[in-house]
Coordinates of C-alpha atoms in Angstrom, one line a residue:
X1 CA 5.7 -15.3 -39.3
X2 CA 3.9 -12.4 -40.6
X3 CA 3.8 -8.8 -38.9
X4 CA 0.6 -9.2 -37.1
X5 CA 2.0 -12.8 -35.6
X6 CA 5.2 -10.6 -34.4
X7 CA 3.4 -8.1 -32.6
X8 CA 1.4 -10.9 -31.0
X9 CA 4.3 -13.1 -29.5
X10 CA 5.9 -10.0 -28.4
X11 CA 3.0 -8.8 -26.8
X12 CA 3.1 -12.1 -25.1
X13 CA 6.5 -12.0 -23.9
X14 CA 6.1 -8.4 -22.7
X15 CA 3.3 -10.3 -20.7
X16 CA 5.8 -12.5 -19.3
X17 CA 8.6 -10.0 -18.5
X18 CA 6.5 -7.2 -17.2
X19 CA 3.2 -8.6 -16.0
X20 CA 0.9 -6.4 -18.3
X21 CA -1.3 -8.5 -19.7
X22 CA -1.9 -9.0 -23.5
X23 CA -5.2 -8.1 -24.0
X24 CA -3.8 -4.4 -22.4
X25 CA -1.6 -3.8 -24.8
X26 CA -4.0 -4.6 -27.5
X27 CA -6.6 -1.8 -26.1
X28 CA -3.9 0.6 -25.9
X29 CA -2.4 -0.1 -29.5
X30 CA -6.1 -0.1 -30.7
X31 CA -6.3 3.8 -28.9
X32 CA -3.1 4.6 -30.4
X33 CA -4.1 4.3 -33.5
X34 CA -7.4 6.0 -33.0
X35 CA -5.5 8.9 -31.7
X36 CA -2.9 8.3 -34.5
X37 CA -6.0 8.7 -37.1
X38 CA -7.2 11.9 -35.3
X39 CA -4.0 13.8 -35.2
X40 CA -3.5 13.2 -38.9
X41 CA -6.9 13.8 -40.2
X42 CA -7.9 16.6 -37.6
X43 CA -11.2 15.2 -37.2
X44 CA -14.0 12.9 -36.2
X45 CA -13.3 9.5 -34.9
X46 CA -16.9 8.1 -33.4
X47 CA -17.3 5.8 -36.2
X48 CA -13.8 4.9 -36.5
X49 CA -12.5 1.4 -35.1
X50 CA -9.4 -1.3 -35.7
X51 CA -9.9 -5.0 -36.0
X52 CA -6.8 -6.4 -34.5
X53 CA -6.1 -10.0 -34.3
X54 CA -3.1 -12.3 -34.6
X55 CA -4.0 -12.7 -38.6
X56 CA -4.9 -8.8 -39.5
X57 CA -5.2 -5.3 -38.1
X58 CA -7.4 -3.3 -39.9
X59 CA -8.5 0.0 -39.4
X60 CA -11.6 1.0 -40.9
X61 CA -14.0 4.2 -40.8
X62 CA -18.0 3.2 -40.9
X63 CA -19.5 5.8 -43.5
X64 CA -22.9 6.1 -45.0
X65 CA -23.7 5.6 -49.1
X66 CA -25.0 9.0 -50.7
X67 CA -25.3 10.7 -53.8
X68 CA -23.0 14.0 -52.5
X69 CA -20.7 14.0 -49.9
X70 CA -20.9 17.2 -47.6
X71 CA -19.1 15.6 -44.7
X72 CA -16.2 13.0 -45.5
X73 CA -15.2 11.8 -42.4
X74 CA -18.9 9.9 -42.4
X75 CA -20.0 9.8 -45.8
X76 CA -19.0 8.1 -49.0
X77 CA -20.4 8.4 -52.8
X78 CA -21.9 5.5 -54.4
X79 CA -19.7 4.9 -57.0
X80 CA -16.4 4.7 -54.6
X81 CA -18.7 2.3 -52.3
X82 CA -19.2 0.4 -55.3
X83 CA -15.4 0.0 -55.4
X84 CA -15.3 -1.6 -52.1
X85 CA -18.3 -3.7 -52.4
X86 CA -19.8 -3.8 -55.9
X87 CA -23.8 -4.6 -54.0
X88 CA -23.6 -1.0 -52.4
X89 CA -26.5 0.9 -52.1
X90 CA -27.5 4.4 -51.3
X91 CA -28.3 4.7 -47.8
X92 CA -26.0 1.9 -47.0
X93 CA -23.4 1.9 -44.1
X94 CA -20.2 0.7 -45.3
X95 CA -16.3 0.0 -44.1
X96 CA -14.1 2.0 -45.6
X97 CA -10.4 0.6 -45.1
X98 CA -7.5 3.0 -43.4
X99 CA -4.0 3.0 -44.8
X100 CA -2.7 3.5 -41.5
X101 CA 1.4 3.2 -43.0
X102 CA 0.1 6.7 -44.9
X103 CA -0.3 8.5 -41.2
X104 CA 2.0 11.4 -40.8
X105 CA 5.4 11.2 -38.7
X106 CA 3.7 13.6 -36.3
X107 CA 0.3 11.0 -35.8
X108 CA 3.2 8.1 -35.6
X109 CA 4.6 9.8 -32.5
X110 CA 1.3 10.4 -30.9
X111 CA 0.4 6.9 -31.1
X112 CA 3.8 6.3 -29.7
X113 CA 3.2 8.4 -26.8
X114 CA -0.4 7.1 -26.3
X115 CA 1.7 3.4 -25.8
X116 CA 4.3 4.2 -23.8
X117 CA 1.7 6.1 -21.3
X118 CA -0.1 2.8 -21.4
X119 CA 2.6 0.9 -20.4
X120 CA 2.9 3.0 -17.7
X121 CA 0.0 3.5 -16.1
X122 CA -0.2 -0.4 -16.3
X123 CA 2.6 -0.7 -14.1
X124 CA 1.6 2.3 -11.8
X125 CA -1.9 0.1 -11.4
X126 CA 0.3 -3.4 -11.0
X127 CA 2.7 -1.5 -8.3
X128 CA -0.9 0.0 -6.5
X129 CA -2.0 -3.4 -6.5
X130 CA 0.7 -5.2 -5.3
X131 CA 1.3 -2.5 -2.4
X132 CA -1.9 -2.2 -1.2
X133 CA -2.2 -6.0 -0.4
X134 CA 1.1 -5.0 2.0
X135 CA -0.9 -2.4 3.8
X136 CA -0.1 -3.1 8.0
X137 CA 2.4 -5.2 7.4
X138 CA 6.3 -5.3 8.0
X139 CA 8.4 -4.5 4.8
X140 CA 12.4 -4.8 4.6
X141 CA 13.8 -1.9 2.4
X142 CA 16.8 0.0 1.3
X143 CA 17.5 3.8 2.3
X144 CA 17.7 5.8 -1.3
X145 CA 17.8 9.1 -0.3
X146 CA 17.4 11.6 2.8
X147 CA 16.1 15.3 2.1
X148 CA 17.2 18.6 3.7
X149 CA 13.8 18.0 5.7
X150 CA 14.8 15.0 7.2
X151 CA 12.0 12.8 4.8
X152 CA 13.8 9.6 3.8
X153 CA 13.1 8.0 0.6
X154 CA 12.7 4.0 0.9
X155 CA 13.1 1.5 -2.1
X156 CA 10.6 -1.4 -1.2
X157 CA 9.8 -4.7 -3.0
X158 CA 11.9 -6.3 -5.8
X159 CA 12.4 -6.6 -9.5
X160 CA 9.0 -5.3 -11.4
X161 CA 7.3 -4.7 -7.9
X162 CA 9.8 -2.5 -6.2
X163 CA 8.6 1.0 -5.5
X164 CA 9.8 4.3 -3.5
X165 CA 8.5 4.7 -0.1
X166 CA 8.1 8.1 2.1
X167 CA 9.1 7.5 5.4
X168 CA 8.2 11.2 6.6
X169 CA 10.5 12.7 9.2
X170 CA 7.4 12.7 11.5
X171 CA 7.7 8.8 11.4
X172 CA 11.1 8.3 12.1
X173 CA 12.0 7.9 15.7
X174 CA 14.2 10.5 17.0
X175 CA 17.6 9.6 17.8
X176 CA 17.9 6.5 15.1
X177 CA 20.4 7.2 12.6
X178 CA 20.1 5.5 8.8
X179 CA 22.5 6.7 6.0
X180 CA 21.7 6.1 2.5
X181 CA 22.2 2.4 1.3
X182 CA 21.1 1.1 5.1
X183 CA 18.8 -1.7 5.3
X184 CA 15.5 -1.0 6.8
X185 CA 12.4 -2.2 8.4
X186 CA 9.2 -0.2 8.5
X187 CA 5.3 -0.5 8.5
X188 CA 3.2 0.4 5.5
X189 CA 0.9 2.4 7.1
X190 CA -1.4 3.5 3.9
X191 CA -1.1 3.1 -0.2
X192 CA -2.7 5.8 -2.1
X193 CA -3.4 6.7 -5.7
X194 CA -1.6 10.3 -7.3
X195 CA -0.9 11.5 -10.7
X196 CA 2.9 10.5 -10.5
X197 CA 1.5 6.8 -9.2
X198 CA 1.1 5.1 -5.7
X199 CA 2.9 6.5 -3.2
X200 CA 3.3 4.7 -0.5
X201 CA 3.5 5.8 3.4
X202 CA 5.6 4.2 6.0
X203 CA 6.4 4.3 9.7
X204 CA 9.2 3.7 12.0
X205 CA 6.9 4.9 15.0
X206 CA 3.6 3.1 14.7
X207 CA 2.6 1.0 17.9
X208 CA 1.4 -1.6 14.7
X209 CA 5.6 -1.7 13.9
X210 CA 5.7 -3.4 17.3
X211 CA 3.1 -5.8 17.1
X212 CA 4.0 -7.2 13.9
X213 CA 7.7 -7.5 15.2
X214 CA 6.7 -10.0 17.6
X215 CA 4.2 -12.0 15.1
X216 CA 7.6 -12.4 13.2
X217 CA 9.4 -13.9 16.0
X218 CA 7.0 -15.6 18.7
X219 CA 5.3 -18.8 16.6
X220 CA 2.5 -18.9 19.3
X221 CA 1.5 -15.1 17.8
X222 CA 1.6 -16.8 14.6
X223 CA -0.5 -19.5 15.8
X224 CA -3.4 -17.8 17.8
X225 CA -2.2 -19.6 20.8
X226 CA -1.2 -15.9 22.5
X227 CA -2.9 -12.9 21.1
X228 CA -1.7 -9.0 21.4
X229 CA -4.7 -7.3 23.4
X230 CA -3.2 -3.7 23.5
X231 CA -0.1 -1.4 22.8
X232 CA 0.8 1.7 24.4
X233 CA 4.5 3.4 22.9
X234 CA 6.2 6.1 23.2
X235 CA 8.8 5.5 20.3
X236 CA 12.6 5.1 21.1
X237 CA 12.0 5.3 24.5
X238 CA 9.5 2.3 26.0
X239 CA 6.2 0.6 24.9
X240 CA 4.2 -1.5 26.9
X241 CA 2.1 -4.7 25.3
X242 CA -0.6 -6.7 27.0
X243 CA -0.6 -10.4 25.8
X244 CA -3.4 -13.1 26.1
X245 CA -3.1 -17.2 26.2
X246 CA -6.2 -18.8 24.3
X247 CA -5.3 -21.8 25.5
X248 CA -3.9 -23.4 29.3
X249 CA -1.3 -24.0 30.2
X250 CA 0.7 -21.1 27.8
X251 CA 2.6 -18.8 29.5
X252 CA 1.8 -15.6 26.8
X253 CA 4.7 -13.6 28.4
X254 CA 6.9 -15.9 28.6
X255 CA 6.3 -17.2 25.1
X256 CA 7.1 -13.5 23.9
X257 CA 10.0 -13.3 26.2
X258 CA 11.6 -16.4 24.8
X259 CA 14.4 -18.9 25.6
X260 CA 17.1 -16.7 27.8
X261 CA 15.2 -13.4 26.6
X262 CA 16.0 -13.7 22.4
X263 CA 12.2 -13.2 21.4
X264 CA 11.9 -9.9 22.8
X265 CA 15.6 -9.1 22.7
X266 CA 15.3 -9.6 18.7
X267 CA 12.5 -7.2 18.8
X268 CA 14.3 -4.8 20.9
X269 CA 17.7 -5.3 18.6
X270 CA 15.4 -4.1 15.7
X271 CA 14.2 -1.3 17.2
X272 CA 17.7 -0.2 18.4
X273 CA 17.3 -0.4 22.0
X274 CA 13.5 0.5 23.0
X275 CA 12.2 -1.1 25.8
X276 CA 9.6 -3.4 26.0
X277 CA 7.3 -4.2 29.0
X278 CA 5.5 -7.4 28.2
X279 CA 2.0 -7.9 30.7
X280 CA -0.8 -10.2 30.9
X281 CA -3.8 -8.7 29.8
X282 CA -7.4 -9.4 31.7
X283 CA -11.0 -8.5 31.8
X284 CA -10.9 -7.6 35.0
X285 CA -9.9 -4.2 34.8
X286 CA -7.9 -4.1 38.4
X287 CA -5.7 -6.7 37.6
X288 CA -4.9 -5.2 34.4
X289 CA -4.1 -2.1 35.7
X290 CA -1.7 -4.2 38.5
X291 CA -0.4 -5.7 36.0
X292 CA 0.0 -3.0 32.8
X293 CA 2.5 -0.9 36.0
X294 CA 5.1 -3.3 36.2
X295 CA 7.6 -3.5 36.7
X296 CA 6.0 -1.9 39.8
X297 CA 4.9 -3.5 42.1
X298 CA 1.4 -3.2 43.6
X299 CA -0.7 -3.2 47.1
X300 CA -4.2 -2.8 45.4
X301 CA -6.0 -1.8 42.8
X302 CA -9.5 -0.3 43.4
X303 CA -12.1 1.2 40.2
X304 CA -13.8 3.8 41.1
X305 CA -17.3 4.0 41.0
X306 CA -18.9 5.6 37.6
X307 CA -15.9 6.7 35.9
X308 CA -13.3 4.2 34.0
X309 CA -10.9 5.2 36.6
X310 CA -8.6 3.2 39.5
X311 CA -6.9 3.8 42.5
X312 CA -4.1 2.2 42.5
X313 CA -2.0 1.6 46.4
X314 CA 2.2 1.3 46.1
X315 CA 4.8 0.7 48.6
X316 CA 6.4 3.8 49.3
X317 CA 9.3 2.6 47.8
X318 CA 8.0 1.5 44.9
X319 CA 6.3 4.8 44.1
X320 CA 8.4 6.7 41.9
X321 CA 9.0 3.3 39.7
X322 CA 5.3 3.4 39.2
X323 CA 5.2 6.1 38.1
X324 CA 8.3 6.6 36.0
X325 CA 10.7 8.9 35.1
X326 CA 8.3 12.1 34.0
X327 CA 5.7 9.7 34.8
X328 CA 5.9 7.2 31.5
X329 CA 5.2 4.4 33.2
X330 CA 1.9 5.4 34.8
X331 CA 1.1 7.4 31.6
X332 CA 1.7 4.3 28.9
X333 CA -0.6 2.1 31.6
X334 CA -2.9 4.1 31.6
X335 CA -3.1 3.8 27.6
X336 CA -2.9 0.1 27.9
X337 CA -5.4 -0.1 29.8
X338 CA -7.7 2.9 28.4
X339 CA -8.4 3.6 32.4
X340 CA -7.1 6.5 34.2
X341 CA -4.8 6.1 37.1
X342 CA -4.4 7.7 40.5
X343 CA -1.1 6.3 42.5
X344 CA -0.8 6.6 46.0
X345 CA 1.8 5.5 47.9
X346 CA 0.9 3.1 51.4
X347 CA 1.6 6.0 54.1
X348 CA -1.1 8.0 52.0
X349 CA -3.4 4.8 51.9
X350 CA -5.5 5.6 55.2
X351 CA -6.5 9.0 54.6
X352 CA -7.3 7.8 50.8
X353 CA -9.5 5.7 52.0
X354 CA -10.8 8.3 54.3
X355 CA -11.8 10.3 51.5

């Protein structure tokens, strides 16, 4: 097997082992050597260029046949054309063959460098790639590191494809506790391009983290048969989620619920204790609201006329359960729904209605 036929099959395996394909490599061995040729010769390479196949690589400079030669990096005399091709003729372009074995030790390690920064960039492209297909979805990763700041440092994905993750203190949820070498799952909230390669931004917080939870573990998500409408969360502490059926006879809450409660207590395990309010979400904007205050329970709903707005009518026991401990509940309903929401309890109801 000659040299040429090496590189080849071990530009091939590299292929196989690595992912970066072939053809890459070949472009970046092809600049290495132009930047090779540069270094040692200090000069002009616009009408340099290699021939690299699996038989030769040649590199050759294109110069032009005339009688004195004021610039050599583009002209050639006749009689050393002659040399190379014994039909020269003056005014003639002609390929002048590079001993690239006589660069310098100094060129050598440029076109070394111009490589192995090929090689990875090619993998900070693969890895960008690969992790921007996973935008807003669920990964499962490993804590590496926390900072002084509180910023934890995520290894996602496996083999070739793993990557470090930020998980910025401002998308952690206060009071859960990680240590380094914990298992974790987040949401990939964005991938973006930087000099050092993707970085990649996840979440702990994001109402999206809950949602995708459930698409895990409720096969009628999965399916289309019960959709997710809306999210309102306040993390660690409660989130409320409005479900649809697309189809009769499917109960969507209790499909998310689950046999004796493991659906939503898997979701809840994963989310170290958060709790979930699961409603059925409606057009009509009174029953919604009715329904997005359990587990209150509720008189009447009435919308007030012009505004996105209801009046909503409680026993007066039920009224500090609709609206919550520093009112959450009524303040996560209200995001559910998108509607503001005035509570009143029933001994207040007449002289509401007076008004």
């Amino acid at each position: 097997m000659n040299a040429n036929a090496e590189i080849f099959a071990a530009l091939r395996q590299f292929e196989k082992e690595r992912g970066i394909p072939a053809s890459y490599m070949i472009e970046r061995i092809t600049q290495a050597l132009l930047a090779a040729y540069k270094k040692d010769k200090d000069g002009y390479t616009d009408n340099v260029y290699v021939e690299l196949t699996e038989n030769k690589m040649c590199m050759y400079a294109q110069k032009e046949i005339v009688d004195e030669v004021i610039s050599p990096a583009t002209e050639i005399t006749l009689d050393a054309a002659k040399k190379i091709d014994k039909k020269a003729q003056l005014g003639d372009l002609i390929n002048v063959e590079i001993k690239t074995q006589n660069f310098g030790r100094i060129a050598a390690q440029t076109a070394k460098q111009v490589i192995i920064q090929g090689i990875r960039e090619a993998e900070r492209g693969m890895v960008f790639e690969n992790f921007s297909s996973k935008e807003h979805e669920i990964l499962t990763g490993t804590v590496l590191r926390i900072d002084n700041s509180g910023d934890m440092t995520i290894r996602i994905g496996q083999g070739s494809d793993k990557t470090d993750a930020l998980l910025a203190v401002g998308e952690q949820v206060a009071g859960e506790k990680f240590v380094e070498g914990d298992m974790i799952r987040v949401y990939v909230v964005e991938v973006r391009r930087n000099n050092r390669g993707p970085q990649v931004l996840v979440s702990r917080t994001h109402p999206a983290l809950v949602k995708r939870l459930f698409e895990l573990e409720v096969p009628e998500i999965d399916s289309g048969e019960v959709e997710i409408r809306s999210i309102a969360r306040e993390p660690g502490s409660r989130t409320k989620i409005a479900v649809y059926a697309t189809e009769e006879n499917i109960d969507p809450v209790g499909a998310c619920v689950g046999a004796k409660g493991a659906r939503v207590a898997a979701v809840v395990d994963e989310l170290q204790g958060e709790k979930m309010d699961i409603v059925v979400w409606s057009e009509d904007i009174c029953a919604f609201v009715a329904s997005a205050l359990s587990p209150a329970d509720v008189v009447s709903v009435t919308q007030i006329a012009g505004a996105k707005a209801c009046r909503v009518i409680v026993p007066d026991d039920q009224l500090s359960l609709a609206i919550g401990k520093e009112g959450q509940n009524a303040r996560l309903a209200a995001r559910l729904t998108g509607c503001k929401i005035d509570i009143k309890p029933t001994s207040q109801a007449e002289s509401v209605t007076e008004e």
